[in-house]
Coordinates of N, CA and C in Angstrom, one line a residue:
M1 N 219.6 127.0 215.0 CA 218.3 127.3 214.2 C 218.3 128.8 214.0
G2 N 217.9 129.3 212.8 CA 217.9 130.7 212.5 C 216.6 131.3 213.0
R3 N 216.7 132.6 213.0 CA 215.6 133.4 213.5 C 214.4 133.2 212.6
A4 N 213.2 133.0 213.3 CA 212.0 132.7 212.6 C 211.3 134.1 212.2
K5 N 210.8 134.2 211.0 CA 210.0 135.3 210.6 C 208.7 135.4 211.5
E6 N 208.2 136.6 211.5 CA 206.9 136.8 212.2 C 205.8 136.0 211.7
R7 N 205.3 135.3 212.6 CA 204.4 134.2 212.2 C 202.9 134.7 212.0
R8 N 202.1 133.9 211.5 CA 200.7 134.3 211.3 C 200.0 134.1 212.6
R9 N 199.3 135.1 213.1 CA 198.6 135.1 214.3 C 197.3 134.3 214.2
I10 N 197.0 133.6 215.3 CA 195.8 132.8 215.3 C 194.8 133.5 216.2
I11 N 193.8 134.2 215.6 CA 193.0 135.1 216.4 C 191.5 134.4 216.5
Y12 N 190.9 134.1 217.5 CA 189.6 133.5 217.7 C 188.5 134.5 217.5
K13 N 187.6 134.2 216.7 CA 186.4 135.0 216.4 C 185.2 134.2 216.8
P14 N 184.5 134.4 218.0 CA 183.4 133.6 218.4 C 182.1 134.0 217.6
S15 N 181.2 133.0 217.4 CA 179.9 133.3 216.9 C 179.0 134.0 217.9
T16 N 178.0 134.6 217.5 CA 177.0 135.1 218.5 C 176.5 134.1 219.4
L17 N 176.2 132.9 218.9 CA 175.7 131.8 219.7 C 176.6 131.4 220.7
E18 N 177.9 131.3 220.4 CA 179.0 131.0 221.4 C 179.0 132.0 222.7
I19 N 178.8 133.3 222.2 CA 178.8 134.3 223.3 C 177.6 134.2 224.2
F20 N 176.5 133.8 223.6 CA 175.2 133.5 224.4 C 175.4 132.5 225.3
Y21 N 176.1 131.4 224.9 CA 176.3 130.2 225.8 C 177.5 130.6 226.9
C22 N 178.3 131.4 226.6 CA 179.2 131.9 227.6 C 178.5 132.7 228.7
L23 N 177.6 133.6 228.3 CA 176.7 134.3 229.2 C 175.8 133.4 230.1
S24 N 175.2 132.4 229.3 CA 174.3 131.6 230.0 C 175.0 130.7 231.1
C25 N 176.3 130.5 231.1 CA 176.9 129.6 232.2 C 177.3 130.4 233.4
M26 N 177.1 131.8 233.3 CA 177.5 132.7 234.5 C 176.5 133.7 234.6
P27 N 175.0 133.4 234.8 CA 174.1 134.5 235.0 C 174.4 135.4 236.0
S28 N 175.1 135.0 237.0 CA 175.4 136.0 238.1 C 176.2 137.2 237.6
Y29 N 177.0 137.0 236.6 CA 177.7 138.2 236.0 C 176.8 139.2 235.3
S30 N 175.7 138.6 234.6 CA 174.7 139.4 234.0 C 173.9 140.1 234.9
K31 N 173.6 139.6 236.1 CA 172.8 140.3 237.1 C 173.6 141.3 237.8
L32 N 174.9 141.1 238.0 CA 175.8 142.2 238.4 C 175.9 143.4 237.5
L33 N 176.0 143.1 236.3 CA 176.0 144.1 235.2 C 174.8 145.0 235.2
L34 N 173.7 144.4 235.4 CA 172.5 145.1 235.4 C 172.4 145.9 236.7
D35 N 172.9 145.6 237.8 CA 173.0 146.3 238.9 C 173.9 147.5 238.8
Q36 N 174.9 147.5 237.9 CA 175.8 148.5 237.7 C 175.4 149.5 236.6
Y37 N 174.7 148.8 235.6 CA 174.2 149.7 234.4 C 172.8 149.4 234.2
P38 N 171.9 150.0 235.0 CA 170.5 149.7 234.8 C 169.8 150.4 233.6
D39 N 170.4 151.2 232.9 CA 169.8 151.9 231.8 C 170.5 151.8 230.4
K40 N 171.1 150.7 230.3 CA 171.7 150.4 228.9 C 170.6 149.9 227.9
P41 N 170.9 150.1 226.6 CA 170.0 149.8 225.6 C 169.6 148.2 225.6
Y42 N 170.4 147.4 226.2 CA 170.1 146.0 226.3 C 169.5 145.6 227.6
T43 N 169.2 146.6 228.5 CA 168.6 146.2 229.9 C 167.4 145.3 229.8
D44 N 166.5 145.8 229.1 CA 165.2 145.0 229.0 C 165.4 143.5 228.6
F45 N 166.2 143.4 227.5 CA 166.5 142.2 226.9 C 167.3 141.2 227.8
L46 N 168.3 141.9 228.6 CA 169.1 141.0 229.5 C 168.3 140.6 230.7
W47 N 167.3 141.4 231.2 CA 166.4 141.0 232.3 C 165.5 139.9 231.8
W48 N 165.1 140.0 230.6 CA 164.2 138.9 230.0 C 165.0 137.6 229.9
L49 N 166.3 137.6 229.4 CA 167.0 136.4 229.4 C 167.2 135.8 230.7
I50 N 167.6 136.6 231.7 CA 167.7 136.1 233.1 C 166.4 135.5 233.6
E51 N 165.3 136.2 233.4 CA 163.9 135.6 233.7 C 163.7 134.2 233.0
K52 N 164.1 134.0 231.8 CA 164.0 132.8 231.1 C 165.2 131.8 231.4
E53 N 166.0 132.2 232.4 CA 167.2 131.4 232.7 C 168.1 131.0 231.4
F54 N 168.1 131.9 230.5 CA 168.9 131.7 229.4 C 168.6 130.4 228.6
Y55 N 167.3 130.1 228.5 CA 166.7 128.9 227.9 C 167.3 127.6 228.5
K56 N 167.6 127.6 229.8 CA 168.2 126.3 230.4 C 167.4 125.1 230.3
E57 N 166.1 125.3 230.2 CA 165.2 124.1 230.0 C 165.0 123.6 228.7
L58 N 165.6 124.3 227.7 CA 165.5 123.9 226.3 C 166.5 122.8 226.0
T59 N 166.0 121.6 225.5 CA 166.8 120.5 225.2 C 167.6 120.6 223.9
E60 N 167.0 121.2 222.9 CA 167.7 121.3 221.7 C 168.5 122.6 221.6
K61 N 169.4 122.7 220.6 CA 170.3 123.8 220.4 C 169.4 125.0 220.2
I62 N 169.8 126.1 220.9 CA 169.0 127.4 220.5 C 169.5 128.1 219.3
A63 N 168.8 129.0 218.8 CA 169.3 129.7 217.6 C 169.0 131.2 217.9
I64 N 169.8 132.0 217.4 CA 169.6 133.6 217.5 C 168.4 134.1 217.0
K65 N 168.0 133.5 216.0 CA 166.6 133.8 215.2 C 165.6 133.5 216.3
K66 N 165.6 132.4 217.0 CA 164.6 132.0 218.0 C 164.5 133.0 219.0
I67 N 165.7 133.3 219.5 CA 165.9 134.3 220.7 C 165.2 135.8 220.3
S68 N 165.5 136.2 219.0 CA 165.1 137.4 218.6 C 163.5 137.4 218.3
A69 N 163.1 136.3 217.9 CA 161.6 136.2 217.7 C 160.8 136.1 218.9
D70 N 161.4 135.4 219.9 CA 160.7 135.4 221.2 C 160.8 136.7 221.9
F71 N 161.7 137.4 221.8 CA 161.8 138.8 222.3 C 161.1 139.8 221.5
R72 N 160.7 139.4 220.3 CA 160.0 140.4 219.3 C 160.9 141.5 218.9
T73 N 162.1 141.2 218.4 CA 163.0 142.1 217.8 C 163.8 141.5 216.7
D74 N 164.6 142.3 216.0 CA 165.4 141.6 214.9 C 166.7 141.0 215.5
A75 N 167.1 140.1 214.7 CA 168.4 139.3 215.1 C 169.6 140.2 215.1
A76 N 169.7 141.3 214.4 CA 170.9 142.2 214.4 C 171.0 142.8 215.7
K77 N 169.8 143.3 216.3 CA 169.9 143.8 217.7 C 170.4 142.9 218.7
V78 N 169.8 141.6 218.7 CA 170.3 140.7 219.6 C 171.7 140.3 219.5
T79 N 172.2 140.3 218.3 CA 173.7 140.0 218.1 C 174.5 141.1 218.7
K80 N 174.0 142.5 218.4 CA 174.7 143.6 218.9 C 174.7 143.6 220.5
W81 N 173.5 143.4 221.0 CA 173.4 143.4 222.5 C 174.3 142.3 223.2
L82 N 174.1 141.1 222.7 CA 175.0 139.9 223.4 C 176.5 140.3 223.3
K83 N 176.9 140.8 222.2 CA 178.4 141.2 222.3 C 178.7 142.4 223.2
Q84 N 177.8 143.3 223.3 CA 178.1 144.4 224.3 C 178.0 144.0 225.7
I85 N 177.0 143.0 226.0 CA 176.9 142.5 227.4 C 178.2 141.8 227.7
Y86 N 178.6 140.9 226.8 CA 179.9 140.1 227.1 C 181.1 140.9 227.2
E87 N 181.3 142.0 226.4 CA 182.4 142.8 226.5 C 182.4 143.7 227.8
Q88 N 181.2 144.1 228.1 CA 181.1 145.1 229.3 C 181.2 144.3 230.7
I89 N 181.0 143.1 230.7 CA 181.3 142.2 231.8 C 182.8 142.1 232.1
F90 N 183.5 141.9 231.0 CA 184.9 141.8 231.2 C 185.5 143.3 231.6
E91 N 184.9 144.3 231.0 CA 185.4 145.6 231.3 C 185.0 146.0 232.8
R92 N 183.8 145.6 233.2 CA 183.5 145.9 234.7 C 184.3 145.1 235.6
N93 N 184.6 144.0 235.2 CA 185.4 143.0 236.0 C 186.8 143.6 236.2
S94 N 187.4 144.3 235.1 CA 188.7 144.9 235.2 C 188.6 146.2 236.1
N95 N 187.6 146.9 235.9 CA 187.4 148.2 236.7 C 187.0 148.0 238.1
R96 N 186.2 147.0 238.4 CA 185.7 146.8 239.8 C 185.8 145.3 240.2
P97 N 187.0 144.9 240.3 CA 187.3 143.4 240.6 C 186.5 143.0 241.9
E98 N 186.5 143.9 242.8 CA 185.7 143.5 244.2 C 184.4 143.0 243.9
L99 N 183.7 143.4 243.0 CA 182.2 143.0 242.7 C 182.2 141.6 242.3
F100 N 183.2 141.1 241.8 CA 183.2 139.7 241.3 C 183.9 138.7 242.3
R101 N 184.2 139.2 243.5 CA 184.8 138.3 244.4 C 183.9 138.2 245.7
N102 N 184.1 136.9 246.2 CA 183.4 136.7 247.5 C 184.3 136.5 248.6
N103 N 184.0 135.6 249.5 CA 184.8 135.4 250.7 C 185.9 134.4 250.4
G104 N 186.1 133.9 249.2 CA 187.2 132.9 248.9 C 188.5 133.6 248.7
L105 N 189.4 132.9 248.2 CA 190.7 133.4 247.9 C 190.6 134.4 246.6
K106 N 191.1 135.6 246.8 CA 191.0 136.6 245.7 C 192.1 136.3 244.7
V107 N 191.7 135.9 243.4 CA 192.7 135.7 242.4 C 192.4 136.3 241.1
C108 N 193.3 136.5 240.3 CA 193.2 136.9 238.9 C 193.6 135.8 237.9
M109 N 192.6 135.3 237.1 CA 192.9 134.2 236.3 C 193.3 134.7 234.9
Y110 N 194.6 134.6 234.4 CA 195.0 135.0 233.2 C 195.0 133.8 232.2
M111 N 194.2 133.8 231.2 CA 194.0 132.6 230.3 C 194.6 133.0 228.9
N112 N 195.3 132.0 228.4 CA 196.0 132.2 227.1 C 195.7 130.8 226.3
H113 N 195.4 131.1 225.0 CA 195.3 130.0 224.0 C 195.6 130.6 222.6
N114 N 196.5 129.9 222.1 CA 197.1 130.4 220.7 C 197.4 131.9 220.9
D115 N 196.9 132.8 220.1 CA 197.2 134.2 220.2 C 196.1 135.0 220.9
N116 N 195.3 134.3 221.7 CA 194.2 134.9 222.4 C 194.4 134.9 223.8
S117 N 194.0 136.0 224.5 CA 194.2 135.9 226.0 C 193.2 136.8 226.6
C118 N 192.8 136.6 227.8 CA 191.9 137.4 228.7 C 192.2 137.1 230.1
Y119 N 191.7 138.0 231.0 CA 191.8 137.7 232.4 C 190.4 138.0 233.1
I120 N 190.3 137.4 234.2 CA 189.0 137.5 235.0 C 189.5 137.6 236.5
N121 N 188.9 138.6 237.2 CA 189.0 138.5 238.7 C 187.9 137.8 239.3
T122 N 188.3 137.0 240.2 CA 187.3 136.2 240.8 C 187.9 135.6 242.1
S123 N 187.1 134.7 242.8 CA 187.6 134.1 244.0 C 187.4 132.5 243.9
L124 N 188.4 131.9 244.5 CA 188.5 130.4 244.5 C 188.5 129.9 246.0
P125 N 187.9 128.7 246.2 CA 188.0 128.2 247.5 C 189.4 127.7 247.8
T126 N 190.2 127.4 247.0 CA 191.6 127.0 247.1 C 192.4 127.4 245.9
L127 N 193.6 127.4 246.1 CA 194.6 127.8 245.0 C 194.9 126.5 244.3
P128 N 194.7 126.5 243.0 CA 195.1 125.3 242.2 C 196.7 125.3 242.2
R129 N 197.1 124.0 241.8 CA 198.6 123.7 241.7 C 199.0 123.7 240.3
E130 N 200.3 123.7 240.2 CA 200.8 123.7 238.7 C 200.4 122.3 238.1
F131 N 199.9 122.4 236.9 CA 199.5 121.3 236.0 C 198.1 120.8 236.4
E132 N 197.5 121.4 237.3 CA 196.0 121.0 237.6 C 195.2 121.7 236.5
T133 N 194.0 121.3 236.2 CA 193.2 121.7 235.1 C 192.0 122.5 235.7
I134 N 191.5 123.6 235.0 CA 190.4 124.3 235.2 C 189.4 124.5 234.2
S135 N 188.1 124.3 234.3 CA 187.2 124.5 233.2 C 186.4 125.7 233.5
F136 N 186.5 126.7 232.5 CA 185.7 128.0 232.7 C 185.2 128.4 231.4
P137 N 183.9 127.8 231.1 CA 183.2 128.1 229.8 C 183.0 129.5 229.6
F138 N 183.0 130.3 230.5 CA 182.7 131.9 230.3 C 183.7 132.5 229.4
A139 N 184.9 132.0 229.5 CA 186.1 132.6 228.7 C 186.2 132.1 227.3
K140 N 185.4 131.1 226.9 CA 185.6 130.5 225.4 C 185.3 131.5 224.5
G141 N 184.4 132.6 224.6 CA 184.2 133.5 223.6 C 185.4 134.5 223.4
K142 N 186.2 134.5 224.3 CA 187.5 135.3 224.2 C 188.8 134.5 223.7
V143 N 188.9 133.3 224.1 CA 190.1 132.5 223.7 C 189.9 131.3 222.9
G144 N 188.6 130.9 222.7 CA 188.3 129.8 221.8 C 188.5 128.3 222.5
T145 N 188.6 128.4 223.9 CA 188.5 127.1 224.6 C 188.0 127.4 226.0
D146 N 187.5 126.3 226.6 CA 187.0 126.5 228.1 C 187.7 125.6 229.1
H147 N 188.8 124.8 228.5 CA 189.5 124.1 229.4 C 191.0 124.5 229.4
F148 N 191.4 124.6 230.6 CA 192.9 125.2 230.8 C 193.7 124.3 231.8
W149 N 195.0 124.5 231.8 CA 195.8 123.8 232.9 C 196.7 125.0 233.4
V150 N 197.0 124.8 234.7 CA 197.9 125.8 235.5 C 199.3 125.8 235.1
K151 N 199.7 126.9 234.5 CA 201.2 127.0 234.1 C 202.0 127.4 235.2
K152 N 201.5 128.4 236.0 CA 202.2 128.9 237.1 C 201.2 129.6 238.1
V153 N 201.6 129.8 239.2 CA 200.8 130.6 240.2 C 201.8 131.7 240.8
E154 N 201.4 132.9 240.5 CA 202.3 134.0 241.0 C 201.7 134.9 242.1
H155 N 202.5 135.2 243.2 CA 202.1 136.0 244.3 C 202.8 137.3 244.1
V156 N 202.0 138.3 244.0 CA 202.5 139.7 244.0 C 202.1 140.4 245.3
I157 N 203.3 140.8 246.1 CA 203.1 141.4 247.4 C 203.6 142.8 247.3
V158 N 202.7 143.8 247.7 CA 203.0 145.2 247.7 C 202.4 145.8 249.0
E159 N 203.4 146.2 249.8 CA 203.0 146.6 251.2 C 202.1 145.6 251.9
D160 N 200.9 145.9 252.3 CA 200.0 144.9 252.9 C 199.0 144.2 252.0
S161 N 199.3 144.4 250.7 CA 198.3 143.8 249.8 C 198.9 142.6 249.0
V162 N 198.2 141.6 248.8 CA 198.7 140.4 248.1 C 197.8 140.1 246.9
E163 N 198.3 140.0 245.7 CA 197.6 139.6 244.6 C 198.1 138.3 244.0
V164 N 197.2 137.3 243.8 CA 197.4 136.0 243.3 C 197.0 135.9 241.8
I165 N 198.1 135.7 240.9 CA 197.7 135.6 239.5 C 198.0 134.1 239.2
I166 N 196.9 133.5 238.6 CA 197.1 132.2 238.1 C 197.1 132.2 236.6
W167 N 198.2 131.7 236.0 CA 198.5 131.7 234.6 C 198.0 130.5 234.1
L168 N 197.0 130.5 233.1 CA 196.4 129.3 232.6 C 196.7 129.2 231.0
E169 N 196.9 128.0 230.6 CA 197.1 127.6 229.1 C 196.0 126.8 228.7
G170 N 195.5 127.1 227.4 CA 194.5 126.4 226.7 C 194.8 125.2 226.0
R171 N 196.1 125.1 225.7 CA 196.4 123.9 224.8 C 196.5 122.6 225.6
I172 N 196.5 121.6 224.9 CA 196.6 120.2 225.6 C 197.8 120.1 226.5
L173 N 197.5 119.7 227.7 CA 198.8 119.5 228.7 C 199.5 118.2 228.4
N174 N 200.8 118.3 228.3 CA 201.7 117.2 228.1 C 202.9 117.6 229.0
K175 N 203.0 117.0 230.1 CA 204.1 117.3 231.1 C 205.4 117.2 230.5
Y176 N 205.6 116.1 229.7 CA 206.9 115.8 229.1 C 207.4 116.9 228.2
R177 N 206.3 117.3 227.5 CA 206.6 118.3 226.5 C 207.0 119.7 227.2
E178 N 206.3 120.1 228.3 CA 206.7 121.2 229.1 C 208.1 121.1 229.7
F179 N 208.4 119.9 230.2 CA 209.8 119.8 230.8 C 210.8 119.9 229.6
S180 N 210.6 119.3 228.6 CA 211.5 119.3 227.4 C 211.8 120.8 227.0
L181 N 210.5 121.5 226.9 CA 210.6 123.0 226.4 C 211.5 123.7 227.4
D182 N 211.3 123.6 228.7 CA 212.2 124.2 229.7 C 213.7 123.9 229.5
K183 N 213.8 122.6 229.2 CA 215.3 122.2 229.0 C 215.9 122.8 227.8
A184 N 215.1 122.8 226.7 CA 215.6 123.4 225.5 C 216.0 124.9 225.6
L185 N 215.1 125.6 226.4 CA 215.2 127.0 226.5 C 216.5 127.2 227.4
F186 N 216.6 126.6 228.4 CA 217.7 126.6 229.3 C 219.2 126.4 228.7
Q187 N 219.1 125.4 227.8 CA 220.4 125.0 227.0 C 220.5 125.8 225.8
D188 N 219.7 126.8 225.6 CA 219.7 127.7 224.3 C 219.6 126.9 223.1
K189 N 218.9 125.7 223.2 CA 218.8 125.0 221.9 C 217.5 125.5 221.1
I190 N 216.7 126.2 221.8 CA 215.7 127.0 221.3 C 215.8 128.4 221.7
H191 N 215.9 129.4 220.8 CA 216.2 130.7 221.4 C 214.8 131.3 222.0
F192 N 214.9 132.1 223.0 CA 213.8 132.6 223.6 C 212.9 133.4 222.7
M193 N 213.4 134.1 221.8 CA 212.6 135.0 220.8 C 211.9 134.0 219.8
D194 N 212.7 133.0 219.4 CA 212.1 131.9 218.5 C 210.9 131.3 219.1
Y195 N 211.0 131.1 220.4 CA 209.9 130.5 221.2 C 208.6 131.4 220.9
F196 N 208.7 132.6 221.0 CA 207.5 133.5 220.8 C 207.1 133.7 219.4
N197 N 207.9 133.4 218.5 CA 207.6 133.6 217.1 C 207.2 132.3 216.4
M198 N 207.3 131.2 217.1 CA 206.9 129.9 216.4 C 205.5 129.5 216.9
Q199 N 204.9 128.7 215.9 CA 203.6 128.2 216.2 C 203.8 127.0 217.2
E200 N 202.8 126.5 217.8 CA 203.0 125.4 218.8 C 203.5 124.2 218.2
Y201 N 202.9 123.8 217.0 CA 203.3 122.7 216.3 C 204.8 122.8 215.8
E202 N 205.3 124.0 215.6 CA 206.7 124.1 215.2 C 207.5 123.8 216.3
I203 N 207.1 124.3 217.6 CA 207.9 124.1 218.8 C 208.0 122.6 219.0
D204 N 206.8 121.9 218.9 CA 206.7 120.4 219.1 C 207.6 119.6 218.2
K205 N 207.7 120.0 217.0 CA 208.5 119.4 215.9 C 210.0 119.7 216.3
E206 N 210.4 120.8 216.7 CA 211.7 121.1 217.1 C 212.1 120.3 218.4
L207 N 211.3 120.2 219.4 CA 211.5 119.4 220.6 C 211.7 117.9 220.2
K208 N 210.9 117.5 219.3 CA 211.0 115.9 218.9 C 212.4 115.7 218.3
M209 N 212.8 116.7 217.4 CA 214.1 116.5 216.7 C 215.2 116.6 217.8
L210 N 215.1 117.4 218.8 CA 216.1 117.6 219.8 C 216.2 116.4 220.8
Y211 N 214.9 115.8 221.1 CA 215.0 114.8 222.2 C 214.2 113.6 221.8
H212 N 214.5 113.1 220.6 CA 213.7 111.9 220.0 C 214.4 110.7 220.7

């Protein structure tokens, strides 16, 4: 198979409402952010959202216009603040991972879906195993999905410190597909660089041709 040309990247762009729902599923992150940044332009707004429990009791779908009207400000400000809050949580998580970890196992979850990726430092009661699934709605605004499967678990040991990295994939899990891909790469039937330059559907098509 010839070398593939550089492919079109699939970049996810969340709506403001999606970001709101990401924040609403992890209010503890917002509270932590306020503890660290008590004087941001969005501080009063975020405290207000927390007190309202992110409209948890509302049965119908919320709208940004309703949120802005209830807070008595314009929708543009709400949109700007929600994006800032979401991004600064990830930023703080990267700079101060210990704030986001409790007494569980300290891990870094690296999430990938299409051409989108992010990571979050957190704690888990147990380590997931290969091919197990994890639901993490907070990451949907970054990668476009909230369901992942475990591709691998990596242990990094440096002197007396141990870091566990959990590599998560957002696409639909098919174990036969993953085994076939590993086989094709090992046998050089799919070149390593082609693998990174191909879309998922192109890889699937190639695997079906090889192992029909």
